[in-house]
Short mmCIF file of the N, C-alpha and C atoms (twelve columns), coordinates in Angstrom:
data_MODEL
# 
_entry.id   MODEL 
# 
loop_
_atom_site.group_PDB 
_atom_site.id 
_atom_site.type_symbol 
_atom_site.label_atom_id 
_atom_site.label_alt_id 
_atom_site.label_comp_id 
_atom_site.label_asym_id 
_atom_site.label_seq_id 
_atom_site.Cartn_x 
_atom_site.Cartn_y 
_atom_site.Cartn_z 
_atom_site.pdbx_PDB_model_num 
ATOM 1   N N  . MET A 1   189.547 -136.940 10.586  1 
ATOM 2   C CA . MET A 1   190.408 -135.984 10.465  1 
ATOM 3   C C  . MET A 1   189.564 -134.763 10.586  1 
ATOM 4   N N  . SER A 2   190.712 -133.660 11.396  1 
ATOM 5   C CA . SER A 2   190.440 -132.552 11.737  1 
ATOM 6   C C  . SER A 2   190.566 -131.541 10.312  1 
ATOM 7   N N  . SER A 3   190.220 -130.527 10.572  1 
ATOM 8   C CA . SER A 3   190.022 -129.607 9.190   1 
ATOM 9   C C  . SER A 3   191.852 -129.207 8.723   1 
ATOM 10  N N  . SER A 4   192.420 -128.839 10.186  1 
ATOM 11  C CA . SER A 4   193.805 -128.650 9.994   1 
ATOM 12  C C  . SER A 4   194.613 -129.469 9.283   1 
ATOM 13  N N  . SER A 5   194.196 -131.121 9.693   1 
ATOM 14  C CA . SER A 5   195.232 -131.643 9.082   1 
ATOM 15  C C  . SER A 5   194.782 -132.209 7.651   1 
ATOM 16  N N  . THR A 6   193.467 -131.941 7.211   1 
ATOM 17  C CA . THR A 6   193.231 -132.077 5.915   1 
ATOM 18  C C  . THR A 6   193.649 -131.341 4.986   1 
ATOM 19  N N  . SER A 7   193.883 -129.819 5.310   1 
ATOM 20  C CA . SER A 7   194.388 -128.942 4.713   1 
ATOM 21  C C  . SER A 7   196.424 -128.956 4.260   1 
ATOM 22  N N  . ASN A 8   196.742 -129.822 5.269   1 
ATOM 23  C CA . ASN A 8   198.265 -130.148 5.115   1 
ATOM 24  C C  . ASN A 8   198.265 -131.196 4.151   1 
ATOM 25  N N  . LEU A 9   197.339 -132.027 3.546   1 
ATOM 26  C CA . LEU A 9   197.306 -133.128 3.054   1 
ATOM 27  C C  . LEU A 9   197.120 -132.756 1.271   1 
ATOM 28  N N  . ARG A 10  196.588 -131.685 0.971   1 
ATOM 29  C CA . ARG A 10  196.699 -131.114 -0.041  1 
ATOM 30  C C  . ARG A 10  197.937 -130.602 -1.272  1 
ATOM 31  N N  . PRO A 11  198.281 -130.751 -2.126  1 
ATOM 32  C CA . PRO A 11  199.472 -130.523 -2.682  1 
ATOM 33  C C  . PRO A 11  199.570 -129.071 -2.913  1 
ATOM 34  N N  . ALA A 12  200.596 -128.635 -2.733  1 
ATOM 35  C CA . ALA A 12  201.221 -127.187 -2.734  1 
ATOM 36  C C  . ALA A 12  201.336 -126.971 -3.908  1 
ATOM 37  N N  . ALA A 13  200.600 -125.419 -4.210  1 
ATOM 38  C CA . ALA A 13  201.028 -124.684 -5.696  1 
ATOM 39  C C  . ALA A 13  202.400 -124.260 -5.860  1 
ATOM 40  N N  . CYS A 14  202.791 -123.619 -7.109  1 
ATOM 41  C CA . CYS A 14  204.257 -123.358 -7.162  1 
ATOM 42  C C  . CYS A 14  204.572 -122.618 -6.234  1 
ATOM 43  N N  . PHE A 15  204.229 -121.126 -6.162  1 
ATOM 44  C CA . PHE A 15  204.590 -120.380 -5.171  1 
ATOM 45  C C  . PHE A 15  204.541 -120.792 -3.511  1 
ATOM 46  N N  . GLU A 16  203.526 -121.568 -3.425  1 
ATOM 47  C CA . GLU A 16  203.192 -122.153 -2.055  1 
ATOM 48  C C  . GLU A 16  204.416 -122.942 -1.199  1 
ATOM 49  N N  . LEU A 17  205.794 -123.558 -2.549  1 
ATOM 50  C CA . LEU A 17  206.789 -124.301 -2.168  1 
ATOM 51  C C  . LEU A 17  207.602 -123.581 -1.511  1 
ATOM 52  N N  . PHE A 18  207.650 -122.129 -1.581  1 
ATOM 53  C CA . PHE A 18  208.436 -120.995 -1.157  1 
ATOM 54  C C  . PHE A 18  207.953 -120.074 -0.167  1 
ATOM 55  N N  . GLY A 19  208.642 -119.380 0.895   1 
ATOM 56  C CA . GLY A 19  208.210 -118.789 1.678   1 
ATOM 57  C C  . GLY A 19  207.880 -117.243 1.189   1 
ATOM 58  N N  . ALA A 20  207.173 -116.645 1.809   1 
ATOM 59  C CA . ALA A 20  206.338 -115.460 1.121   1 
ATOM 60  C C  . ALA A 20  207.643 -114.448 0.467   1 
ATOM 61  N N  . PRO A 21  208.562 -113.971 1.060   1 
ATOM 62  C CA . PRO A 21  209.944 -113.208 0.622   1 
ATOM 63  C C  . PRO A 21  210.282 -113.780 -0.786  1 
ATOM 64  N N  . LYS A 22  210.969 -115.200 -0.800  1 
ATOM 65  C CA . LYS A 22  211.258 -116.202 -1.882  1 
ATOM 66  C C  . LYS A 22  210.363 -115.955 -3.141  1 
ATOM 67  N N  . ALA A 23  209.230 -116.284 -2.827  1 
ATOM 68  C CA . ALA A 23  208.061 -116.301 -3.735  1 
ATOM 69  C C  . ALA A 23  207.766 -114.722 -4.325  1 
ATOM 70  N N  . ALA A 24  207.631 -113.908 -3.609  1 
ATOM 71  C CA . ALA A 24  207.726 -112.283 -4.088  1 
ATOM 72  C C  . ALA A 24  208.789 -111.989 -4.733  1 
ATOM 73  N N  . LEU A 25  210.310 -112.425 -4.303  1 
ATOM 74  C CA . LEU A 25  211.378 -112.087 -5.218  1 
ATOM 75  C C  . LEU A 25  211.673 -112.985 -6.592  1 
ATOM 76  N N  . LEU A 26  210.642 -114.217 -6.813  1 
ATOM 77  C CA . LEU A 26  210.632 -114.856 -8.012  1 
ATOM 78  C C  . LEU A 26  209.634 -114.398 -8.632  1 
ATOM 79  N N  . THR A 27  208.507 -113.869 -8.246  1 
ATOM 80  C CA . THR A 27  207.760 -113.140 -9.003  1 
ATOM 81  C C  . THR A 27  208.028 -112.207 -9.387  1 
ATOM 82  N N  . VAL A 28  208.684 -111.065 -8.872  1 
ATOM 83  C CA . VAL A 28  209.471 -109.677 -9.359  1 
ATOM 84  C C  . VAL A 28  210.528 -110.276 -10.633 1 
ATOM 85  N N  . SER A 29  211.485 -111.455 -10.092 1 
ATOM 86  C CA . SER A 29  212.245 -111.451 -11.152 1 
ATOM 87  C C  . SER A 29  211.894 -111.918 -12.495 1 
ATOM 88  N N  . MET A 30  210.709 -112.663 -12.353 1 
ATOM 89  C CA . MET A 30  209.744 -112.999 -13.681 1 
ATOM 90  C C  . MET A 30  208.941 -112.207 -14.608 1 
ATOM 91  N N  . GLN A 31  208.987 -110.931 -13.544 1 
ATOM 92  C CA . GLN A 31  208.261 -109.824 -14.444 1 
ATOM 93  C C  . GLN A 31  209.340 -109.023 -14.973 1 
ATOM 94  N N  . ILE A 32  210.297 -108.933 -14.178 1 
ATOM 95  C CA . ILE A 32  211.509 -108.207 -14.984 1 
ATOM 96  C C  . ILE A 32  211.934 -108.990 -16.363 1 
ATOM 97  N N  . LEU A 33  212.288 -110.399 -16.312 1 
ATOM 98  C CA . LEU A 33  212.535 -111.011 -17.424 1 
ATOM 99  C C  . LEU A 33  211.630 -111.055 -18.765 1 
ATOM 100 N N  . THR A 34  210.331 -110.992 -18.221 1 
ATOM 101 C CA . THR A 34  209.363 -110.989 -19.044 1 
ATOM 102 C C  . THR A 34  209.443 -109.593 -19.861 1 
ATOM 103 N N  . MET A 35  209.740 -108.499 -18.813 1 
ATOM 104 C CA . MET A 35  209.536 -107.185 -20.026 1 
ATOM 105 C C  . MET A 35  211.041 -107.039 -20.487 1 
ATOM 106 N N  . LEU A 36  211.831 -107.764 -19.949 1 
ATOM 107 C CA . LEU A 36  213.386 -107.502 -21.225 1 
ATOM 108 C C  . LEU A 36  213.079 -108.582 -22.262 1 
ATOM 109 N N  . LEU A 37  212.330 -109.745 -22.111 1 
ATOM 110 C CA . LEU A 37  211.707 -110.340 -23.285 1 
ATOM 111 C C  . LEU A 37  211.292 -109.602 -24.298 1 
ATOM 112 N N  . GLU A 38  210.046 -108.597 -23.670 1 
ATOM 113 C CA . GLU A 38  209.198 -108.103 -24.724 1 
ATOM 114 C C  . GLU A 38  209.961 -106.822 -25.238 1 
ATOM 115 N N  . VAL A 39  210.661 -105.981 -24.545 1 
ATOM 116 C CA . VAL A 39  211.653 -105.223 -25.274 1 
ATOM 117 C C  . VAL A 39  212.460 -106.043 -26.297 1 
ATOM 118 N N  . ALA A 40  213.242 -106.679 -26.269 1 
ATOM 119 C CA . ALA A 40  213.998 -107.623 -27.237 1 
ATOM 120 C C  . ALA A 40  212.914 -107.970 -28.410 1 
ATOM 121 N N  . VAL A 41  212.116 -108.864 -28.191 1 
ATOM 122 C CA . VAL A 41  211.013 -109.153 -29.583 1 
ATOM 123 C C  . VAL A 41  210.855 -107.518 -30.100 1 
ATOM 124 N N  . TYR A 42  210.659 -106.842 -29.409 1 
ATOM 125 C CA . TYR A 42  210.093 -105.302 -29.964 1 
ATOM 126 C C  . TYR A 42  211.422 -105.010 -31.309 1 
ATOM 127 N N  . PHE A 43  212.740 -104.997 -30.491 1 
ATOM 128 C CA . PHE A 43  213.753 -104.505 -30.989 1 
ATOM 129 C C  . PHE A 43  214.361 -105.592 -32.435 1 
ATOM 130 N N  . ILE A 44  213.782 -106.951 -32.256 1 
ATOM 131 C CA . ILE A 44  213.822 -107.872 -33.497 1 
ATOM 132 C C  . ILE A 44  213.185 -107.484 -34.130 1 
ATOM 133 N N  . LEU A 45  211.677 -106.989 -34.323 1 
ATOM 134 C CA . LEU A 45  210.930 -106.878 -35.327 1 
ATOM 135 C C  . LEU A 45  211.149 -105.519 -35.837 1 
ATOM 136 N N  . GLU A 46  211.688 -104.627 -34.992 1 
ATOM 137 C CA . GLU A 46  211.979 -103.352 -35.465 1 
ATOM 138 C C  . GLU A 46  213.178 -103.616 -36.550 1 
ATOM 139 N N  . SER A 47  214.044 -104.586 -36.248 1 
ATOM 140 C CA . SER A 47  215.186 -104.392 -37.300 1 
ATOM 141 C C  . SER A 47  214.834 -105.465 -38.521 1 
ATOM 142 N N  . LYS A 48  213.566 -105.953 -38.352 1 
ATOM 143 C CA . LYS A 48  213.355 -106.485 -39.661 1 
ATOM 144 C C  . LYS A 48  212.624 -106.120 -40.560 1 
ATOM 145 N N  . GLY A 49  212.192 -104.809 -39.844 1 
ATOM 146 C CA . GLY A 49  211.392 -104.042 -40.770 1 
ATOM 147 C C  . GLY A 49  209.884 -103.865 -40.489 1 
ATOM 148 N N  . TYR A 50  209.316 -104.494 -39.431 1 
ATOM 149 C CA . TYR A 50  208.033 -104.352 -39.308 1 
ATOM 150 C C  . TYR A 50  207.350 -103.394 -38.976 1 
ATOM 151 N N  . PHE A 51  207.981 -102.376 -38.451 1 
ATOM 152 C CA . PHE A 51  207.714 -100.849 -38.018 1 
ATOM 153 C C  . PHE A 51  207.909 -100.131 -39.282 1 
ATOM 154 N N  . VAL A 52  207.090 -98.929  -39.369 1 
ATOM 155 C CA . VAL A 52  207.242 -97.951  -40.140 1 
ATOM 156 C C  . VAL A 52  207.885 -96.650  -39.602 1 
ATOM 157 N N  . SER A 53  207.241 -96.545  -38.342 1 
ATOM 158 C CA . SER A 53  207.547 -95.241  -37.432 1 
ATOM 159 C C  . SER A 53  208.195 -95.582  -36.265 1 
ATOM 160 N N  . ASN A 54  209.553 -96.042  -36.339 1 
ATOM 161 C CA . ASN A 54  210.278 -96.466  -35.183 1 
ATOM 162 C C  . ASN A 54  210.353 -95.640  -34.139 1 
ATOM 163 N N  . GLU A 55  210.577 -94.268  -34.280 1 
ATOM 164 C CA . GLU A 55  210.538 -93.589  -33.506 1 
ATOM 165 C C  . GLU A 55  209.373 -93.707  -32.271 1 
ATOM 166 N N  . VAL A 56  207.981 -93.571  -32.922 1 
ATOM 167 C CA . VAL A 56  206.752 -93.383  -32.157 1 
ATOM 168 C C  . VAL A 56  206.767 -94.682  -31.439 1 
ATOM 169 N N  . PHE A 57  206.961 -95.738  -31.763 1 
ATOM 170 C CA . PHE A 57  207.022 -96.994  -30.706 1 
ATOM 171 C C  . PHE A 57  208.111 -96.837  -29.570 1 
ATOM 172 N N  . ARG A 58  209.395 -96.486  -30.039 1 
ATOM 173 C CA . ARG A 58  210.329 -96.243  -28.709 1 
ATOM 174 C C  . ARG A 58  209.938 -95.323  -28.053 1 
ATOM 175 N N  . MET A 59  209.255 -94.195  -28.487 1 
ATOM 176 C CA . MET A 59  208.565 -93.516  -27.366 1 
ATOM 177 C C  . MET A 59  207.927 -93.997  -26.478 1 
ATOM 178 N N  . VAL A 60  206.866 -95.011  -26.554 1 
ATOM 179 C CA . VAL A 60  206.289 -95.739  -25.859 1 
ATOM 180 C C  . VAL A 60  206.878 -97.122  -25.084 1 
ATOM 181 N N  . ILE A 61  207.761 -98.027  -25.771 1 
ATOM 182 C CA . ILE A 61  207.939 -99.234  -25.485 1 
ATOM 183 C C  . ILE A 61  208.939 -99.021  -24.079 1 
ATOM 184 N N  . LEU A 62  210.061 -97.856  -24.522 1 
ATOM 185 C CA . LEU A 62  211.362 -98.031  -23.593 1 
ATOM 186 C C  . LEU A 62  210.715 -97.036  -22.464 1 
ATOM 187 N N  . PRO A 63  210.405 -95.942  -22.358 1 
ATOM 188 C CA . PRO A 63  209.389 -95.821  -20.810 1 
ATOM 189 C C  . PRO A 63  208.735 -96.543  -20.218 1 
ATOM 190 N N  . VAL A 64  207.834 -97.172  -20.909 1 
ATOM 191 C CA . VAL A 64  207.199 -98.250  -20.213 1 
ATOM 192 C C  . VAL A 64  207.970 -98.748  -19.726 1 
ATOM 193 N N  . ALA A 65  209.013 -99.756  -20.565 1 
ATOM 194 C CA . ALA A 65  209.895 -100.825 -20.045 1 
ATOM 195 C C  . ALA A 65  210.490 -100.205 -18.791 1 
ATOM 196 N N  . THR A 66  210.939 -99.106  -18.979 1 
ATOM 197 C CA . THR A 66  211.884 -98.736  -17.754 1 
ATOM 198 C C  . THR A 66  211.283 -97.935  -16.386 1 
ATOM 199 N N  . VAL A 67  209.838 -97.727  -16.536 1 
ATOM 200 C CA . VAL A 67  209.072 -97.619  -15.325 1 
ATOM 201 C C  . VAL A 67  208.738 -98.800  -14.462 1 
ATOM 202 N N  . TYR A 68  208.285 -99.874  -15.654 1 
ATOM 203 C CA . TYR A 68  207.837 -101.292 -15.211 1 
ATOM 204 C C  . TYR A 68  209.040 -102.003 -14.347 1 
ATOM 205 N N  . ILE A 69  210.242 -101.837 -15.105 1 
ATOM 206 C CA . ILE A 69  211.498 -102.628 -14.279 1 
ATOM 207 C C  . ILE A 69  211.962 -101.745 -13.274 1 
ATOM 208 N N  . GLY A 70  211.764 -100.499 -13.315 1 
ATOM 209 C CA . GLY A 70  212.246 -99.880  -12.046 1 
ATOM 210 C C  . GLY A 70  211.186 -100.085 -11.094 1 
ATOM 211 N N  . GLY A 71  210.052 -100.063 -11.068 1 
ATOM 212 C CA . GLY A 71  208.909 -100.473 -9.945  1 
ATOM 213 C C  . GLY A 71  209.468 -101.776 -9.349  1 
ATOM 214 N N  . ALA A 72  209.595 -102.860 -10.524 1 
ATOM 215 C CA . ALA A 72  209.699 -104.383 -9.817  1 
ATOM 216 C C  . ALA A 72  211.018 -104.142 -8.773  1 
ATOM 217 N N  . ILE A 73  212.305 -103.406 -9.562  1 
ATOM 218 C CA . ILE A 73  213.291 -103.257 -8.673  1 
ATOM 219 C C  . ILE A 73  213.060 -102.682 -7.210  1 
ATOM 220 N N  . LEU A 74  211.984 -102.143 -7.333  1 
ATOM 221 C CA . LEU A 74  211.798 -101.135 -5.951  1 
ATOM 222 C C  . LEU A 74  211.151 -102.283 -5.007  1 
ATOM 223 N N  . ALA A 75  210.306 -102.964 -5.951  1 
ATOM 224 C CA . ALA A 75  209.648 -104.120 -5.067  1 
ATOM 225 C C  . ALA A 75  210.546 -105.202 -4.437  1 
ATOM 226 N N  . ALA A 76  211.612 -105.661 -5.146  1 
ATOM 227 C CA . ALA A 76  212.468 -106.376 -4.948  1 
ATOM 228 C C  . ALA A 76  212.935 -105.918 -3.616  1 
ATOM 229 N N  . PHE A 77  213.450 -104.381 -3.591  1 
ATOM 230 C CA . PHE A 77  214.105 -104.111 -2.132  1 
ATOM 231 C C  . PHE A 77  213.160 -103.731 -0.942  1 
ATOM 232 N N  . GLY A 78  212.015 -103.687 -1.600  1 
ATOM 233 C CA . GLY A 78  210.947 -103.762 -0.583  1 
ATOM 234 C C  . GLY A 78  210.848 -104.875 0.246   1 
ATOM 235 N N  . VAL A 79  210.505 -105.728 -0.424  1 
ATOM 236 C CA . VAL A 79  210.703 -107.262 0.051   1 
ATOM 237 C C  . VAL A 79  211.762 -107.700 0.890   1 
ATOM 238 N N  . LEU A 80  213.169 -106.892 0.557   1 
ATOM 239 C CA . LEU A 80  214.227 -107.452 1.071   1 
ATOM 240 C C  . LEU A 80  214.499 -106.527 2.383   1 
ATOM 241 N N  . THR A 81  213.628 -105.292 2.300   1 
ATOM 242 C CA . THR A 81  214.085 -104.197 3.396   1 
ATOM 243 C C  . THR A 81  212.773 -104.176 4.421   1 
ATOM 244 N N  . LYS A 82  211.979 -105.140 3.709   1 
ATOM 245 C CA . LYS A 82  210.566 -104.917 4.382   1 
ATOM 246 C C  . LYS A 82  209.708 -103.748 4.402   1 
ATOM 247 N N  . ARG A 83  209.926 -103.265 3.455   1 
ATOM 248 C CA . ARG A 83  209.277 -102.054 3.446   1 
ATOM 249 C C  . ARG A 83  207.974 -101.849 2.581   1 
ATOM 250 N N  . LYS A 84  206.831 -101.885 2.902   1 
ATOM 251 C CA . LYS A 84  205.800 -102.053 2.606   1 
ATOM 252 C C  . LYS A 84  205.497 -101.074 1.485   1 
ATOM 253 N N  . MET A 85  205.694 -99.635  1.647   1 
ATOM 254 C CA . MET A 85  205.583 -98.795  0.670   1 
ATOM 255 C C  . MET A 85  206.007 -98.582  -0.391  1 
ATOM 256 N N  . LEU A 86  207.580 -99.653  -0.659  1 
ATOM 257 C CA . LEU A 86  208.223 -99.825  -2.153  1 
ATOM 258 C C  . LEU A 86  207.387 -100.723 -3.146  1 
ATOM 259 N N  . ILE A 87  206.475 -101.956 -1.922  1 
ATOM 260 C CA . ILE A 87  205.784 -102.959 -2.662  1 
ATOM 261 C C  . ILE A 87  204.734 -102.064 -3.237  1 
ATOM 262 N N  . THR A 88  203.953 -101.047 -2.250  1 
ATOM 263 C CA . THR A 88  202.732 -100.958 -2.772  1 
ATOM 264 C C  . THR A 88  202.947 -99.769  -4.294  1 
ATOM 265 N N  . ILE A 89  204.310 -99.082  -4.345  1 
ATOM 266 C CA . ILE A 89  204.786 -98.407  -4.873  1 
ATOM 267 C C  . ILE A 89  204.569 -99.103  -6.398  1 
ATOM 268 N N  . HIS A 90  204.986 -100.395 -6.492  1 
ATOM 269 C CA . HIS A 90  205.202 -101.313 -7.118  1 
ATOM 270 C C  . HIS A 90  203.863 -101.829 -8.114  1 
ATOM 271 N N  . THR A 91  202.951 -102.194 -6.996  1 
ATOM 272 C CA . THR A 91  201.664 -102.485 -7.307  1 
ATOM 273 C C  . THR A 91  200.893 -101.505 -7.848  1 
ATOM 274 N N  . THR A 92  201.115 -100.163 -7.467  1 
ATOM 275 C CA . THR A 92  200.379 -98.808  -8.133  1 
ATOM 276 C C  . THR A 92  201.061 -98.880  -9.643  1 
ATOM 277 N N  . ILE A 93  202.292 -98.871  -9.622  1 
ATOM 278 C CA . ILE A 93  202.845 -98.968  -11.366 1 
ATOM 279 C C  . ILE A 93  201.939 -100.187 -11.962 1 
ATOM 280 N N  . THR A 94  202.262 -101.254 -11.439 1 
ATOM 281 C CA . THR A 94  201.333 -102.370 -12.243 1 
ATOM 282 C C  . THR A 94  199.996 -102.057 -12.911 1 
ATOM 283 N N  . MET A 95  199.340 -101.792 -11.519 1 
ATOM 284 C CA . MET A 95  198.003 -101.575 -11.954 1 
ATOM 285 C C  . MET A 95  197.614 -100.709 -12.944 1 
ATOM 286 N N  . THR A 96  198.572 -99.327  -12.972 1 
ATOM 287 C CA . THR A 96  198.499 -98.155  -13.736 1 
ATOM 288 C C  . THR A 96  198.488 -98.777  -14.974 1 
ATOM 289 N N  . LEU A 97  199.876 -99.495  -15.452 1 
ATOM 290 C CA . LEU A 97  200.129 -99.972  -17.102 1 
ATOM 291 C C  . LEU A 97  199.024 -100.889 -17.114 1 
ATOM 292 N N  . MET A 98  198.336 -101.626 -16.367 1 
ATOM 293 C CA . MET A 98  197.434 -102.660 -16.639 1 
ATOM 294 C C  . MET A 98  196.292 -101.908 -17.553 1 
ATOM 295 N N  . LEU A 99  195.858 -100.789 -16.544 1 
ATOM 296 C CA . LEU A 99  194.665 -99.930  -16.975 1 
ATOM 297 C C  . LEU A 99  195.221 -99.582  -18.297 1 
ATOM 298 N N  . LEU A 100 195.972 -98.763  -18.594 1 
ATOM 299 C CA . LEU A 100 196.708 -97.792  -19.708 1 
ATOM 300 C C  . LEU A 100 197.018 -99.164  -21.348 1 
ATOM 301 N N  . THR A 101 197.195 -100.430 -20.807 1 
ATOM 302 C CA . THR A 101 196.843 -101.386 -21.423 1 
ATOM 303 C C  . THR A 101 195.563 -101.784 -22.182 1 
ATOM 304 N N  . ASP A 102 194.837 -102.000 -20.772 1 
ATOM 305 C CA . ASP A 102 193.392 -102.049 -21.276 1 
ATOM 306 C C  . ASP A 102 192.818 -101.248 -22.070 1 
ATOM 307 N N  . VAL A 103 192.869 -99.848  -21.945 1 
ATOM 308 C CA . VAL A 103 192.269 -98.975  -22.488 1 
ATOM 309 C C  . VAL A 103 192.751 -98.811  -24.002 1 
ATOM 310 N N  . LEU A 104 194.223 -99.007  -24.439 1 
ATOM 311 C CA . LEU A 104 194.694 -99.049  -25.487 1 
ATOM 312 C C  . LEU A 104 193.915 -100.568 -26.404 1 
ATOM 313 N N  . ALA A 105 193.672 -101.369 -25.813 1 
ATOM 314 C CA . ALA A 105 193.131 -102.267 -26.170 1 
ATOM 315 C C  . ALA A 105 191.788 -102.021 -26.912 1 
ATOM 316 N N  . VAL A 106 191.275 -101.683 -25.955 1 
ATOM 317 C CA . VAL A 106 189.474 -101.225 -26.536 1 
ATOM 318 C C  . VAL A 106 189.592 -100.197 -27.595 1 
ATOM 319 N N  . SER A 107 190.780 -99.407  -27.200 1 
ATOM 320 C CA . SER A 107 190.602 -98.176  -28.544 1 
ATOM 321 C C  . SER A 107 190.987 -98.903  -29.875 1 
ATOM 322 N N  . ILE A 108 191.796 -99.917  -29.761 1 
ATOM 323 C CA . ILE A 108 192.464 -100.613 -30.961 1 
ATOM 324 C C  . ILE A 108 190.955 -101.449 -31.328 1 
ATOM 325 N N  . ILE A 109 190.578 -102.066 -30.267 1 
ATOM 326 C CA . ILE A 109 188.857 -102.830 -31.269 1 
ATOM 327 C C  . ILE A 109 188.055 -101.864 -31.840 1 
ATOM 328 N N  . LEU A 110 187.734 -100.761 -30.822 1 
ATOM 329 C CA . LEU A 110 186.939 -99.239  -31.576 1 
ATOM 330 C C  . LEU A 110 187.576 -99.336  -33.104 1 
ATOM 331 N N  . LEU A 111 188.915 -98.956  -33.125 1 
ATOM 332 C CA . LEU A 111 188.920 -98.586  -34.505 1 
ATOM 333 C C  . LEU A 111 189.201 -99.334  -35.400 1 
ATOM 334 N N  . MET A 112 189.372 -100.567 -35.282 1 
ATOM 335 C CA . MET A 112 189.006 -101.725 -36.038 1 
ATOM 336 C C  . MET A 112 187.537 -101.952 -36.370 1 
ATOM 337 N N  . ALA A 113 186.686 -101.664 -35.534 1 
ATOM 338 C CA . ALA A 113 185.057 -101.647 -35.902 1 
ATOM 339 C C  . ALA A 113 184.686 -100.408 -36.912 1 
ATOM 340 N N  . ILE A 114 185.155 -99.152  -36.379 1 
ATOM 341 C CA . ILE A 114 185.006 -98.290  -36.969 1 
ATOM 342 C C  . ILE A 114 185.912 -97.626  -38.418 1 
ATOM 343 N N  . GLY A 115 186.892 -98.315  -38.170 1 
ATOM 344 C CA . GLY A 115 188.109 -98.376  -39.481 1 
ATOM 345 C C  . GLY A 115 187.406 -98.463  -40.852 1 
ATOM 346 N N  . LYS A 116 186.190 -99.752  -40.695 1 
ATOM 347 C CA . LYS A 116 185.844 -100.356 -42.170 1 
ATOM 348 C C  . LYS A 116 184.776 -99.116  -42.782 1 
ATOM 349 N N  . ARG A 117 184.607 -98.373  -41.885 1 
ATOM 350 C CA . ARG A 117 183.720 -97.239  -42.313 1 
ATOM 351 C C  . ARG A 117 184.359 -95.961  -42.590 1 
ATOM 352 N N  . SER A 118 185.400 -95.749  -42.129 1 
ATOM 353 C CA . SER A 118 186.134 -94.281  -42.202 1 
ATOM 354 C C  . SER A 118 187.521 -94.806  -43.068 1 
ATOM 355 N N  . SER A 119 187.703 -94.001  -44.448 1 
ATOM 356 C CA . SER A 119 188.979 -94.170  -45.112 1 
ATOM 357 C C  . SER A 119 190.090 -93.925  -44.312 1 
ATOM 358 N N  . TYR A 120 190.324 -92.646  -43.499 1 
ATOM 359 C CA . TYR A 120 191.379 -92.438  -42.956 1 
ATOM 360 C C  . TYR A 120 191.665 -93.331  -41.941 1 
ATOM 361 N N  . LEU A 121 190.674 -93.687  -41.148 1 
ATOM 362 C CA . LEU A 121 190.815 -94.766  -40.136 1 
ATOM 363 C C  . LEU A 121 191.245 -96.145  -40.404 1 
ATOM 364 N N  . ASN A 122 190.882 -96.503  -41.815 1 
ATOM 365 C CA . ASN A 122 191.270 -97.556  -42.217 1 
ATOM 366 C C  . ASN A 122 192.681 -97.899  -42.874 1 
ATOM 367 N N  . GLU A 123 193.082 -96.615  -43.307 1 
ATOM 368 C CA . GLU A 123 194.607 -96.222  -43.784 1 
ATOM 369 C C  . GLU A 123 195.736 -96.008  -42.514 1 
ATOM 370 N N  . LEU A 124 195.045 -95.754  -41.590 1 
ATOM 371 C CA . LEU A 124 195.788 -95.507  -40.094 1 
ATOM 372 C C  . LEU A 124 196.937 -96.426  -39.970 1 
ATOM 373 N N  . PRO A 125 196.753 -97.672  -39.617 1 
ATOM 374 C CA . PRO A 125 197.548 -98.708  -39.417 1 
ATOM 375 C C  . PRO A 125 198.884 -98.618  -40.408 1 
ATOM 376 N N  . GLY A 126 198.545 -98.442  -41.373 1 
ATOM 377 C CA . GLY A 126 199.613 -98.295  -42.621 1 
ATOM 378 C C  . GLY A 126 201.063 -97.364  -42.137 1 
ATOM 379 N N  . HIS A 127 200.721 -96.396  -41.359 1 
ATOM 380 C CA . HIS A 127 201.317 -95.206  -40.999 1 
ATOM 381 C C  . HIS A 127 202.185 -95.679  -39.856 1 
ATOM 382 N N  . PHE A 128 201.852 -96.595  -39.284 1 
ATOM 383 C CA . PHE A 128 202.844 -97.340  -38.241 1 
ATOM 384 C C  . PHE A 128 203.557 -98.499  -38.061 1 
ATOM 385 N N  . VAL A 129 202.727 -99.497  -39.146 1 
ATOM 386 C CA . VAL A 129 203.301 -100.805 -39.084 1 
ATOM 387 C C  . VAL A 129 203.435 -101.190 -40.833 1 
ATOM 388 N N  . ASN A 130 204.419 -102.297 -40.865 1 
ATOM 389 C CA . ASN A 130 204.526 -102.495 -42.306 1 
ATOM 390 C C  . ASN A 130 203.636 -103.834 -42.879 1 
ATOM 391 N N  . GLU A 131 202.335 -103.279 -42.963 1 
ATOM 392 C CA . GLU A 131 201.161 -104.500 -42.812 1 
ATOM 393 C C  . GLU A 131 201.379 -105.325 -43.888 1 
ATOM 394 N N  . ARG A 132 202.231 -105.540 -44.792 1 
ATOM 395 C CA . ARG A 132 202.337 -106.148 -45.803 1 
ATOM 396 C C  . ARG A 132 203.263 -107.617 -45.066 1 
ATOM 397 N N  . LYS A 133 204.228 -107.182 -44.027 1 
ATOM 398 C CA . LYS A 133 204.885 -108.146 -43.296 1 
ATOM 399 C C  . LYS A 133 203.998 -108.803 -42.643 1 
ATOM 400 N N  . PHE A 134 203.542 -108.104 -41.887 1 
ATOM 401 C CA . PHE A 134 202.576 -108.828 -41.029 1 
ATOM 402 C C  . PHE A 134 201.509 -109.647 -41.445 1 
ATOM 403 N N  . TYR A 135 200.961 -109.375 -42.690 1 
ATOM 404 C CA . TYR A 135 200.064 -110.259 -42.982 1 
ATOM 405 C C  . TYR A 135 201.024 -111.270 -43.456 1 
ATOM 406 N N  . ARG A 136 201.957 -111.234 -44.114 1 
ATOM 407 C CA . ARG A 136 202.729 -112.342 -44.621 1 
ATOM 408 C C  . ARG A 136 202.964 -113.393 -43.547 1 
# 
């Protein structure tokens, strides 16, 4: 058997079943659905009283979701019109938001580590979330 015939025998992965444009559109639609689900979960938690400072969280959640969904829509138009620049914009937005998320995660870990030693940092989460509800 030649190497080209053996590569055709392996099973296809999920997005290899589709062509590149269809796989890209499916990925973009899954990203939009996921972000809409995250926003819905946030509003459900907010309505149940899990957050003390709703305004602070809304100032973060809604702009990030809008930028992310807007970038995904740009990527969809980029795939449909075959404009690489629109896809690049979405990739840049996604990478920037991932970097922001990583920085926030490391900051939370550092606050948790230092918070045990500082009374102010130990009380800080109580200003944003209802700790009793989260612990229940």
